[in-house]
Short mmCIF file of C-alpha atoms in Angstrom, two decimals:
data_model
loop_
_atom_site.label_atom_id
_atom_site.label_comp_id
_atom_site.label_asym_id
_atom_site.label_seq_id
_atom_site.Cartn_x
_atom_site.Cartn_y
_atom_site.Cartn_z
CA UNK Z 1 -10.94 1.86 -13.66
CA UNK Z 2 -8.79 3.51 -11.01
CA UNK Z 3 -6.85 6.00 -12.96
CA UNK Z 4 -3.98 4.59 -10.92
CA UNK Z 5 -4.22 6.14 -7.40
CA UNK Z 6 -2.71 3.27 -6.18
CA UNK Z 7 0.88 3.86 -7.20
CA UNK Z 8 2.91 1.07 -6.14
CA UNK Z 9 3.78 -2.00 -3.75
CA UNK Z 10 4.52 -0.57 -0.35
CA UNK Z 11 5.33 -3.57 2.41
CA UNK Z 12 5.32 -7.17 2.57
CA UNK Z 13 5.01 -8.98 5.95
CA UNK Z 14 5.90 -12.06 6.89
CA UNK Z 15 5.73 -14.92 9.71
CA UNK Z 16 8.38 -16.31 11.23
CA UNK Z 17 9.42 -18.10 14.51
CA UNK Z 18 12.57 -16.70 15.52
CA UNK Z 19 13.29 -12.87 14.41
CA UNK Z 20 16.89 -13.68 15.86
CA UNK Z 21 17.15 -15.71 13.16
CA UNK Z 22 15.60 -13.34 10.58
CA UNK Z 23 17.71 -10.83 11.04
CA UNK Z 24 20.77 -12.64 10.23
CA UNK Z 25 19.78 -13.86 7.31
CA UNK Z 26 18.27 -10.32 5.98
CA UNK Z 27 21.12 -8.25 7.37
CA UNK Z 28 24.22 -10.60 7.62
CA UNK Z 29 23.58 -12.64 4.27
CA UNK Z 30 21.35 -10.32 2.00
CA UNK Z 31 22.77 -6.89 3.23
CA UNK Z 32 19.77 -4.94 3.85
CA UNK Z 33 19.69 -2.84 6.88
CA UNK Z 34 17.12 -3.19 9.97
CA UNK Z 35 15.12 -0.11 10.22
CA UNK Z 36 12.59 -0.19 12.56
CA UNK Z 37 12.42 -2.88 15.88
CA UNK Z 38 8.44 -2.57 17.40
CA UNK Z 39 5.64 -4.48 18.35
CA UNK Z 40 2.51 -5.16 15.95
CA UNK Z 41 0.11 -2.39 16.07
CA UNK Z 42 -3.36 -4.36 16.94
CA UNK Z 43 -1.03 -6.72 19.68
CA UNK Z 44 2.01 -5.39 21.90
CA UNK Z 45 2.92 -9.50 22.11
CA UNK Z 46 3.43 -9.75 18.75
CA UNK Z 47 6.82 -8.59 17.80
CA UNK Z 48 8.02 -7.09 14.66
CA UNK Z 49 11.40 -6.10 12.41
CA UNK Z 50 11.48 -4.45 9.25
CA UNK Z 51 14.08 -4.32 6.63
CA UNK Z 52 14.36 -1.50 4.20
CA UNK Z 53 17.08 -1.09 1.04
CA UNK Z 54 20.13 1.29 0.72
CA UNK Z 55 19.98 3.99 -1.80
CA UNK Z 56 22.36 4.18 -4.60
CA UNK Z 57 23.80 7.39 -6.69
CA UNK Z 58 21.97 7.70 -9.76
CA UNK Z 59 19.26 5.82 -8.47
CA UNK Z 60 15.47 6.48 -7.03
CA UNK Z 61 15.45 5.42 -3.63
CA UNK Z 62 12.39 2.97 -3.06
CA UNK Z 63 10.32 2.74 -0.20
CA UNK Z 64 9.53 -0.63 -0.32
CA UNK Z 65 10.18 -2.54 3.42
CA UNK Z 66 10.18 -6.27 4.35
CA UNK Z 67 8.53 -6.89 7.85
CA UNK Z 68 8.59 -9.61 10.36
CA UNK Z 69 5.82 -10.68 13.15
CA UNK Z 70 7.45 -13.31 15.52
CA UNK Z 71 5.34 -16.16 15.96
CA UNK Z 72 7.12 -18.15 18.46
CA UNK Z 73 4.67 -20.88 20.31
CA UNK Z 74 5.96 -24.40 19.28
CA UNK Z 75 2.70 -26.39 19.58
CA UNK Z 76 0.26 -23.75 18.57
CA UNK Z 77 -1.58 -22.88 15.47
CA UNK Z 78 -1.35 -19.01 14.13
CA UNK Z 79 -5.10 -17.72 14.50
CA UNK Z 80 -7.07 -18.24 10.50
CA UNK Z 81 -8.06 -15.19 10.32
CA UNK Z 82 -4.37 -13.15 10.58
CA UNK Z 83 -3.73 -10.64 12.20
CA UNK Z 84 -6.11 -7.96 10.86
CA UNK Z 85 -9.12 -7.52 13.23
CA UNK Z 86 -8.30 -5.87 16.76
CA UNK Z 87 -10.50 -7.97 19.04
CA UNK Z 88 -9.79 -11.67 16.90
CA UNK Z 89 -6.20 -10.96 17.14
CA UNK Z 90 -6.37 -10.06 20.64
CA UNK Z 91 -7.88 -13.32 21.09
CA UNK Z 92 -6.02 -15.24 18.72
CA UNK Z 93 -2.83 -13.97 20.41
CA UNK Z 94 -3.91 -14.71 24.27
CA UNK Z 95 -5.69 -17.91 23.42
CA UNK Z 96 -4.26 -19.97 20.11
CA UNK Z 97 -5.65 -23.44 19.17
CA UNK Z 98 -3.13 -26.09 19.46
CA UNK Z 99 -1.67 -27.20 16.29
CA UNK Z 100 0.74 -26.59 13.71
CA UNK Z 101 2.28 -22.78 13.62
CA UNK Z 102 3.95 -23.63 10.13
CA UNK Z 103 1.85 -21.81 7.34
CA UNK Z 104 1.35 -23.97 3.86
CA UNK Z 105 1.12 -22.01 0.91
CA UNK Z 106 -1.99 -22.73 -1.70
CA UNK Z 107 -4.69 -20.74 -3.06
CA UNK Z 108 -5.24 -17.82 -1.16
CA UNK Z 109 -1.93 -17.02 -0.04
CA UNK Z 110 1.48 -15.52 -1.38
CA UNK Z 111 4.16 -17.83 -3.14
CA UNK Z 112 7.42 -15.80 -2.99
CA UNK Z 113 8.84 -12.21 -3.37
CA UNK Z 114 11.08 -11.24 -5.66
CA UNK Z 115 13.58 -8.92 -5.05
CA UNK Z 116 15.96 -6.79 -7.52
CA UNK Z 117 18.91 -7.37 -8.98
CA UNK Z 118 19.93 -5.16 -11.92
CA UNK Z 119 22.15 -7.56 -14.02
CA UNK Z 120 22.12 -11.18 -14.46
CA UNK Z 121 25.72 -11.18 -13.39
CA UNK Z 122 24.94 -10.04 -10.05
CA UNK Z 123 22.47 -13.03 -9.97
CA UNK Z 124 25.51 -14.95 -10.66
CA UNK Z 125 27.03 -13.35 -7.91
CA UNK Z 126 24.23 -13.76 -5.42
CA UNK Z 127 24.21 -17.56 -6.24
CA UNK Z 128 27.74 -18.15 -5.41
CA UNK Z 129 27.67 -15.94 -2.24
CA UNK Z 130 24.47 -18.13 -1.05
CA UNK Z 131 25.69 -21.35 -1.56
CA UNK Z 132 29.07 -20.77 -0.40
CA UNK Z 133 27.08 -20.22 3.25
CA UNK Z 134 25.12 -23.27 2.85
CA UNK Z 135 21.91 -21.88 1.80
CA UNK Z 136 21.03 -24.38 -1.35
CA UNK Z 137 19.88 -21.92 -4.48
CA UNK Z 138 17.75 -23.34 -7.52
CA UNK Z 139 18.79 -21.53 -10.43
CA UNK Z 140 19.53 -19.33 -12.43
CA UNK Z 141 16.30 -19.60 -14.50
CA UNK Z 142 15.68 -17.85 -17.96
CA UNK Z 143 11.51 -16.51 -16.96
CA UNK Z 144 11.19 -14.64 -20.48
CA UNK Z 145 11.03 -11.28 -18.93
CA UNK Z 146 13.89 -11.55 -16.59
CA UNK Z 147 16.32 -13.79 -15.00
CA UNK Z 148 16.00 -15.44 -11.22
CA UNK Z 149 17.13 -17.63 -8.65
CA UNK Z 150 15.49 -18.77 -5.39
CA UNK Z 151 16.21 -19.37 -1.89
CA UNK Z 152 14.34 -19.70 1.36
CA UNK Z 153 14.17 -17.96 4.40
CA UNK Z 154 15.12 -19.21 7.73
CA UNK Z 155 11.42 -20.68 8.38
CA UNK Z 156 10.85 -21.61 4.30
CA UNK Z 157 9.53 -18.99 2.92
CA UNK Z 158 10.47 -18.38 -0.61
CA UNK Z 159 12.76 -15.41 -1.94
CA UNK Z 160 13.64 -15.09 -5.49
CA UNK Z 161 16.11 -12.87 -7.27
CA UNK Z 162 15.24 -10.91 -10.38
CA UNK Z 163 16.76 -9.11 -13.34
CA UNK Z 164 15.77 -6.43 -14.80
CA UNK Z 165 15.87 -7.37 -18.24
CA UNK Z 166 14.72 -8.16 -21.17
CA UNK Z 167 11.39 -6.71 -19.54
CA UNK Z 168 7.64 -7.39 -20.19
CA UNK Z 169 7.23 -5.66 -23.52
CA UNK Z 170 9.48 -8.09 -25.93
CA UNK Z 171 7.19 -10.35 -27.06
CA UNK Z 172 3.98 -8.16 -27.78
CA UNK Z 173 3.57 -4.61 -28.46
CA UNK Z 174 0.53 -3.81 -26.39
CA UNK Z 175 0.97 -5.27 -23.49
CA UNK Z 176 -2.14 -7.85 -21.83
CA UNK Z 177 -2.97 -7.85 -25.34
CA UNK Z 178 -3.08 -12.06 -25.32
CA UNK Z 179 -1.63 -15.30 -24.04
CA UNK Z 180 1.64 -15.22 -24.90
CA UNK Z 181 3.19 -19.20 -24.43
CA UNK Z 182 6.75 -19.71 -23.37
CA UNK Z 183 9.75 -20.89 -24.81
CA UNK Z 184 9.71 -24.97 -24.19
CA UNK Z 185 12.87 -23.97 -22.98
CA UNK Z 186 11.83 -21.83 -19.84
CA UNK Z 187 9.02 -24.76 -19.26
CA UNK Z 188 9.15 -27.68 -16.99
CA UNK Z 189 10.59 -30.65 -19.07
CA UNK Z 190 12.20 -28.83 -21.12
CA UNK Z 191 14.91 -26.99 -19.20
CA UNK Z 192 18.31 -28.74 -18.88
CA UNK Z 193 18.75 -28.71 -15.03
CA UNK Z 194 21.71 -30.03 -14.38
CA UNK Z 195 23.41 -27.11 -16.87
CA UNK Z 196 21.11 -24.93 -15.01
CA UNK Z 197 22.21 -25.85 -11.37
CA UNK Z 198 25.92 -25.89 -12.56
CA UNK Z 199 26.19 -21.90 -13.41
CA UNK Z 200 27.53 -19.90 -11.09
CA UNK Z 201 29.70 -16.94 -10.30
CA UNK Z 202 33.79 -18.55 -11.14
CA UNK Z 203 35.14 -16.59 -7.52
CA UNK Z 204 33.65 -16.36 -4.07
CA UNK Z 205 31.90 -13.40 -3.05
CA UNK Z 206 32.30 -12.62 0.48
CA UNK Z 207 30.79 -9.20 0.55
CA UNK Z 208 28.03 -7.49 -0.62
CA UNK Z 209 29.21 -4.79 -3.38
CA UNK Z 210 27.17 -2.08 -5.17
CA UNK Z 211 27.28 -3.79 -8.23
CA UNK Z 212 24.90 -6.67 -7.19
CA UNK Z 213 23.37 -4.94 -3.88
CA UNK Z 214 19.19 -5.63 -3.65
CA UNK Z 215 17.59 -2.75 -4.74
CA UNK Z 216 13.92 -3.11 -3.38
CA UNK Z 217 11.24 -5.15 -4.82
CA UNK Z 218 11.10 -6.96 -8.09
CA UNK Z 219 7.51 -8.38 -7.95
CA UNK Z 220 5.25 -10.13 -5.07
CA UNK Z 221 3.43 -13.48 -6.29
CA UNK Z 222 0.52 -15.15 -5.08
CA UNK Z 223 -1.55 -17.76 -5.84
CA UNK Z 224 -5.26 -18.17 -7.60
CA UNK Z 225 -7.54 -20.82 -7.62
CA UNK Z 226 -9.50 -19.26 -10.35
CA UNK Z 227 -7.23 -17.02 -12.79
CA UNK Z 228 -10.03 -15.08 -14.76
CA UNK Z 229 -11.85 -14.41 -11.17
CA UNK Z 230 -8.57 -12.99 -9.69
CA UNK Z 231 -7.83 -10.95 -12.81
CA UNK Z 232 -11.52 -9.20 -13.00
CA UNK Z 233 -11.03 -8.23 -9.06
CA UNK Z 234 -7.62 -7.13 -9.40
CA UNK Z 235 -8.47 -5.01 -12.81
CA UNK Z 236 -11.89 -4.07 -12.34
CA UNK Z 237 -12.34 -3.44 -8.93
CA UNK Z 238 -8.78 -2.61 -6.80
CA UNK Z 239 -7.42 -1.06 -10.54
CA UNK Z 240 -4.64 -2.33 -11.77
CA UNK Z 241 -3.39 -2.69 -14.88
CA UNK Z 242 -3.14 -6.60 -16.58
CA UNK Z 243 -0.14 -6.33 -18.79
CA UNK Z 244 0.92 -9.69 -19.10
CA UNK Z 245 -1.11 -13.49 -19.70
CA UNK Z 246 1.54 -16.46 -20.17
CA UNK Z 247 2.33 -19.70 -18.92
CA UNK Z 248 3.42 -20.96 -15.22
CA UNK Z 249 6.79 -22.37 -16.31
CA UNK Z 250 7.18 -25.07 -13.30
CA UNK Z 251 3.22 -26.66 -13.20
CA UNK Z 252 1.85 -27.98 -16.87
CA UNK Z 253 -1.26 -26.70 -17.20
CA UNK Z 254 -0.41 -23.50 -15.21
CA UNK Z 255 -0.90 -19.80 -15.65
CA UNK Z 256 1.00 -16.85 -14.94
CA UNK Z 257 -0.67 -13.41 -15.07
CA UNK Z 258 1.08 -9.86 -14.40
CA UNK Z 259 -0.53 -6.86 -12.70
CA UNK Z 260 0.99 -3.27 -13.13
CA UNK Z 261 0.85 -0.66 -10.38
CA UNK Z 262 2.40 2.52 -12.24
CA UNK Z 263 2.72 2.94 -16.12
CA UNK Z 264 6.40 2.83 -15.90
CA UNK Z 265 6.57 -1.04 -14.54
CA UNK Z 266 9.36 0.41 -12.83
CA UNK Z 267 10.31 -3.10 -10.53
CA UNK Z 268 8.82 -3.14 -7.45
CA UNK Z 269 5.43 -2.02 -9.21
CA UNK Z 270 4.43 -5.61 -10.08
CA UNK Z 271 1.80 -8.40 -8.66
CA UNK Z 272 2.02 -11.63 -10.23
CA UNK Z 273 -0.80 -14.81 -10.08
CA UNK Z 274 -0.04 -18.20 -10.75
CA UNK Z 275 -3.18 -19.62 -11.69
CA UNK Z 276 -4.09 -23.20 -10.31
CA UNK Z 277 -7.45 -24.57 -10.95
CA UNK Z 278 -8.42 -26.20 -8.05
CA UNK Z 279 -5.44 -26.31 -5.55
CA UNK Z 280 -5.11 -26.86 -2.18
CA UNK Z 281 -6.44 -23.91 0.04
CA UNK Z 282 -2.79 -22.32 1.96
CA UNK Z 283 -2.88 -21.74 5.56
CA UNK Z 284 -1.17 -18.95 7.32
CA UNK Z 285 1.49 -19.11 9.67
CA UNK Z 286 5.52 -19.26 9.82
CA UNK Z 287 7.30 -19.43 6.62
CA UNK Z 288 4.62 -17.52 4.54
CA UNK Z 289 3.66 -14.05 3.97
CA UNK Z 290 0.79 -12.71 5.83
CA UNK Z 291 0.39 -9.72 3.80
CA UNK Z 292 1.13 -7.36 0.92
CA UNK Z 293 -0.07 -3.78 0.99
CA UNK Z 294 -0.47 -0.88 -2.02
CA UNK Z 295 0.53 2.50 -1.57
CA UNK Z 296 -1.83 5.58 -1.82
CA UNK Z 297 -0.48 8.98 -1.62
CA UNK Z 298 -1.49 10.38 1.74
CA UNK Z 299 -4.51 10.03 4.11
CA UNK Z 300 -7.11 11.60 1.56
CA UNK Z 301 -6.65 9.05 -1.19
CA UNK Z 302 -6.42 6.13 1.47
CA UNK Z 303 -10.06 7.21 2.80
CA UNK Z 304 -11.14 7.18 -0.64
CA UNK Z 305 -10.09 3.78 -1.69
CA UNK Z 306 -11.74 2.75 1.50
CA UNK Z 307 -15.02 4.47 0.16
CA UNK Z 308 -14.77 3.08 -2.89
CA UNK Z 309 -14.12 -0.24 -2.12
CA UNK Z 310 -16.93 -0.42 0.77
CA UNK Z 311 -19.50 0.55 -2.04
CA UNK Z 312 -18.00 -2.00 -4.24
CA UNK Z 313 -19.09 -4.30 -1.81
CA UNK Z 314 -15.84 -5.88 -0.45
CA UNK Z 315 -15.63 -6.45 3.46
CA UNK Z 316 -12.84 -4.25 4.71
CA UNK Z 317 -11.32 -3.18 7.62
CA UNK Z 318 -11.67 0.37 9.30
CA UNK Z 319 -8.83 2.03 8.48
CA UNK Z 320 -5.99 1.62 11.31
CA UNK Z 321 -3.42 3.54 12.77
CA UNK Z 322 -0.01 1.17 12.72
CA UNK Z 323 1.79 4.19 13.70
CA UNK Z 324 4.00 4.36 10.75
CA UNK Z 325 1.09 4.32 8.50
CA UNK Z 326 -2.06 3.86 8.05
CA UNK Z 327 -3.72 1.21 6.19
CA UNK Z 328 -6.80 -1.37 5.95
CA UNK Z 329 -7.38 -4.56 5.16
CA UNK Z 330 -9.26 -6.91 2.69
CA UNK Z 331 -9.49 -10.25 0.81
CA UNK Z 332 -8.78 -11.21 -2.69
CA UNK Z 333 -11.27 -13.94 -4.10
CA UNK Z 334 -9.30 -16.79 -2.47
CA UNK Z 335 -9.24 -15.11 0.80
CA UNK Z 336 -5.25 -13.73 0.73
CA UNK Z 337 -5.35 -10.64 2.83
CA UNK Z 338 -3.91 -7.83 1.18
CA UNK Z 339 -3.82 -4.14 2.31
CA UNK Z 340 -3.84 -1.02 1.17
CA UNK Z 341 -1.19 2.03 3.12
CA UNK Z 342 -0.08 5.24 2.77
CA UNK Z 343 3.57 5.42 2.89
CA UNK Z 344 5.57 4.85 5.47
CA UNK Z 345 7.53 6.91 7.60
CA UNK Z 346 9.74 5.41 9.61
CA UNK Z 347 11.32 8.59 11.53
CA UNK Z 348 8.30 9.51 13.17
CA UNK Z 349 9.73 8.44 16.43
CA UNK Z 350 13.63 7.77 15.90
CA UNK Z 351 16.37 9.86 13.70
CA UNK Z 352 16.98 8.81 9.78
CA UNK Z 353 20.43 8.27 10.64
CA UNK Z 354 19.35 5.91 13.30
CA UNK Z 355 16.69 3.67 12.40
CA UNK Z 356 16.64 -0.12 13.64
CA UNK Z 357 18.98 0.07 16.62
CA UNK Z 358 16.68 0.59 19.64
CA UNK Z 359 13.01 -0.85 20.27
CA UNK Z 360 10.21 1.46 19.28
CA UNK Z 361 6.88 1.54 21.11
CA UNK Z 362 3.12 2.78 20.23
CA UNK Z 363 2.79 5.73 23.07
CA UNK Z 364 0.12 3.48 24.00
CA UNK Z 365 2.01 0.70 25.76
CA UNK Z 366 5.37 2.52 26.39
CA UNK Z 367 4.43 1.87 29.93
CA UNK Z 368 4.61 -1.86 29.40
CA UNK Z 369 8.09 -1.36 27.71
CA UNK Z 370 9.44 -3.72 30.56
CA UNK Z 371 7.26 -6.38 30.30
CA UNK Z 372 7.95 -6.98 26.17
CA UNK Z 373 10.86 -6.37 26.48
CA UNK Z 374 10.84 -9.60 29.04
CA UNK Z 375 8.28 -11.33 26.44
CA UNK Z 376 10.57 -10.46 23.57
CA UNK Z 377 13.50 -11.62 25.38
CA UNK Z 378 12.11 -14.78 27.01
CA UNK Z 379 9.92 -16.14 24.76
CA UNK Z 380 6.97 -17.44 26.57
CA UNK Z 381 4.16 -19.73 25.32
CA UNK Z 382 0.66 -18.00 25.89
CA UNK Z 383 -1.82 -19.87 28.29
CA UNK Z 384 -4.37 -20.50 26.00
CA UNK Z 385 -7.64 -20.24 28.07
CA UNK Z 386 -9.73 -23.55 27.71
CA UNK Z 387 -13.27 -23.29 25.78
CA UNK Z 388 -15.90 -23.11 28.87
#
């Protein structure tokens, strides 16, 4: 076991087409403010925005950030392999396959985040402030341990909405202790849809208050192929903590299994598995996460993970520099790339007070700054060199 170096869930990236678009929805609908505008670290073409979430009095501000690489060819497949290795992406980037940049999720990719909401009436809230922009909500569901709604993102990718309570430990006393089924109620046939889709907050919500602001990460959940297999690599070998086995409430036949970061299951500490034997392998590209990453402490206990997972004998990255942290990279047993970071610090090149507002460059390629900004502003297609 791990003894719990890794303390929490620090970033999850996405892919998307536009970041335009992105933004928008992020900052104008969901309130969360930009706070950093760069380039990917292995690829100055690839650019990337990350969201953070305000502090509140009385509360622990979380670290957690939401990041964006811009995709943007029309006709062209994302490379298979992600962005993780420095000479694939470099080719990947200058010389795509044609095909289709939309990502499909399935085994071996994420499904959706989840993001917090303390109460279930600021779920309400959230709800009616979606749908009165014309974003169509599904929703609000009772999950047993909390309450959610979900939504898409400009390219499809799925964001849910999540109560706090009741929490994880209501219906057993240790918890991971054994399957615990759900309430026919909560499953698939048995909810009443219509009553669900009909409950909503009574008045419009044109702003975003404190009550109901997002407060960081709920929980980040992917999919398995193979739900034991996922839960002895997850457990016995990265070192987390299994504190929940139950049903997947919208597939019969389904599982659902929770992974704890900290002790506290403070929200934003959770991973989540649904369990489908046999389904479809995902593909990456826009609409669908191309990572999650763990936090470590500091540089020390991010070198030893990476020792200790080498000598477990998973193939990882070297450990890279993305300027705001460092991290590396490896698979889960149905190949979704997951990382693990230190923390990230954000003001290492810009003031706190003014994160987000201007384009931040590795020192590396601040001589290019003129030509992406022109790629970042124009858009072009790569010229994908044809195979000799």
């Amino acid at each position: 076991m791990n003894n719990m170096i890794i303390s929490g869930v620090n970033n999850q990236v996405f892919v998307a087409s536009n970041l335009g678009r992105i933004e928008h929805f992020y900052a104008e609908i969901l309130g969360l403010p930009v706070v950093k505008r760069t380039v990917h670290h292995l690829d100055p073409r690839l650019p990337v925005i990350t969201f953070g979430f305000h502090a509140f009095k009385g509360e622990p501000k979380r670290g957690h950030t939401i990041s964006y690489i811009e995709w943007n060819p029309i006709f062209y497949a994302m490379p298979e392999t992600g962005f993780v290795d420095p000479a694939a992406t470099a080719a990947g980037v200058a010389s795509p396959r044609v095909g289709d940049p939309k990502g499909r999720w399935g085994a071996g990719t994420n499904h959706h985040l989840a993001l917090h909401v303390p109460t279930r009436n600021g779920l309400l809230k959230w709800k009616r402030r979606l749908t009165d922009l014309g974003l169509h909500v599904t929703g609000p569901y009772n999950r047993n341990y909390f309450h959610a709604v979900y939504l898409r993102d400009p390219d499809g990718a799925i964001i849910e909405i999540a109560t706090t309570e009741p929490g994880f430990g209501h219906d057993e006393a240790v918890l991971g202790s054994g399957f615990r089924p759900q309430p026919k109620a909560n499953l698939i046939g048995g909810r009443d849809e219509v009553l669900t889709a009909a409950e909503t907050w009574p008045q419009p919500v044109p702003v975003v208050t404190e009550d109901f602001a997002l407060r960081g990460f709920h929980h980040i959940t992917s999919i398995s192929s193979n739900a034991e297999r996922t839960e002895k690599f997850f457990v016995e070998t990265v070192g987390l903590r299994l504190i929940k086995k139950t049903d997947y409430l919208d597939e019969k036949g389904g599982t659902h299994y929770y992974y704890a970061c900290d002790d506290e299951l403070s929200p934003g500490s959770v991973l989540t598995f649904f369990g489908l034997p046999g389904y479809t392998t995902g593909r990456l590209g826009t609409g669908l996460s191309h990572h999650f990453s763990l936090e470590v402490e500091n540089e020390a206990a991010l070198a030893h993970e990476h020792g200790r997972l080498k000598r477990a004998g998973l193939d990882i990255s070297n450990i890279q520099d993305a300027i705001y942290n460092k991290l590396f990279y490896f698979r889960d047993p149905d190949g979704h790339i997951c990382a693990i970071s230190t923390p990230t610090l954000l003001a290492v090149d810009e003031p706190e007070d003014a994160l987000g507002r201007k384009l931040c460059l590795p020192p590396k390629v601040e001589e290019q700054r003129i030509e992406i900004e022109r790629n970042i502003a124009l858009r072009p297609a790569p010229t994908p060199v044809p195979p000799a």
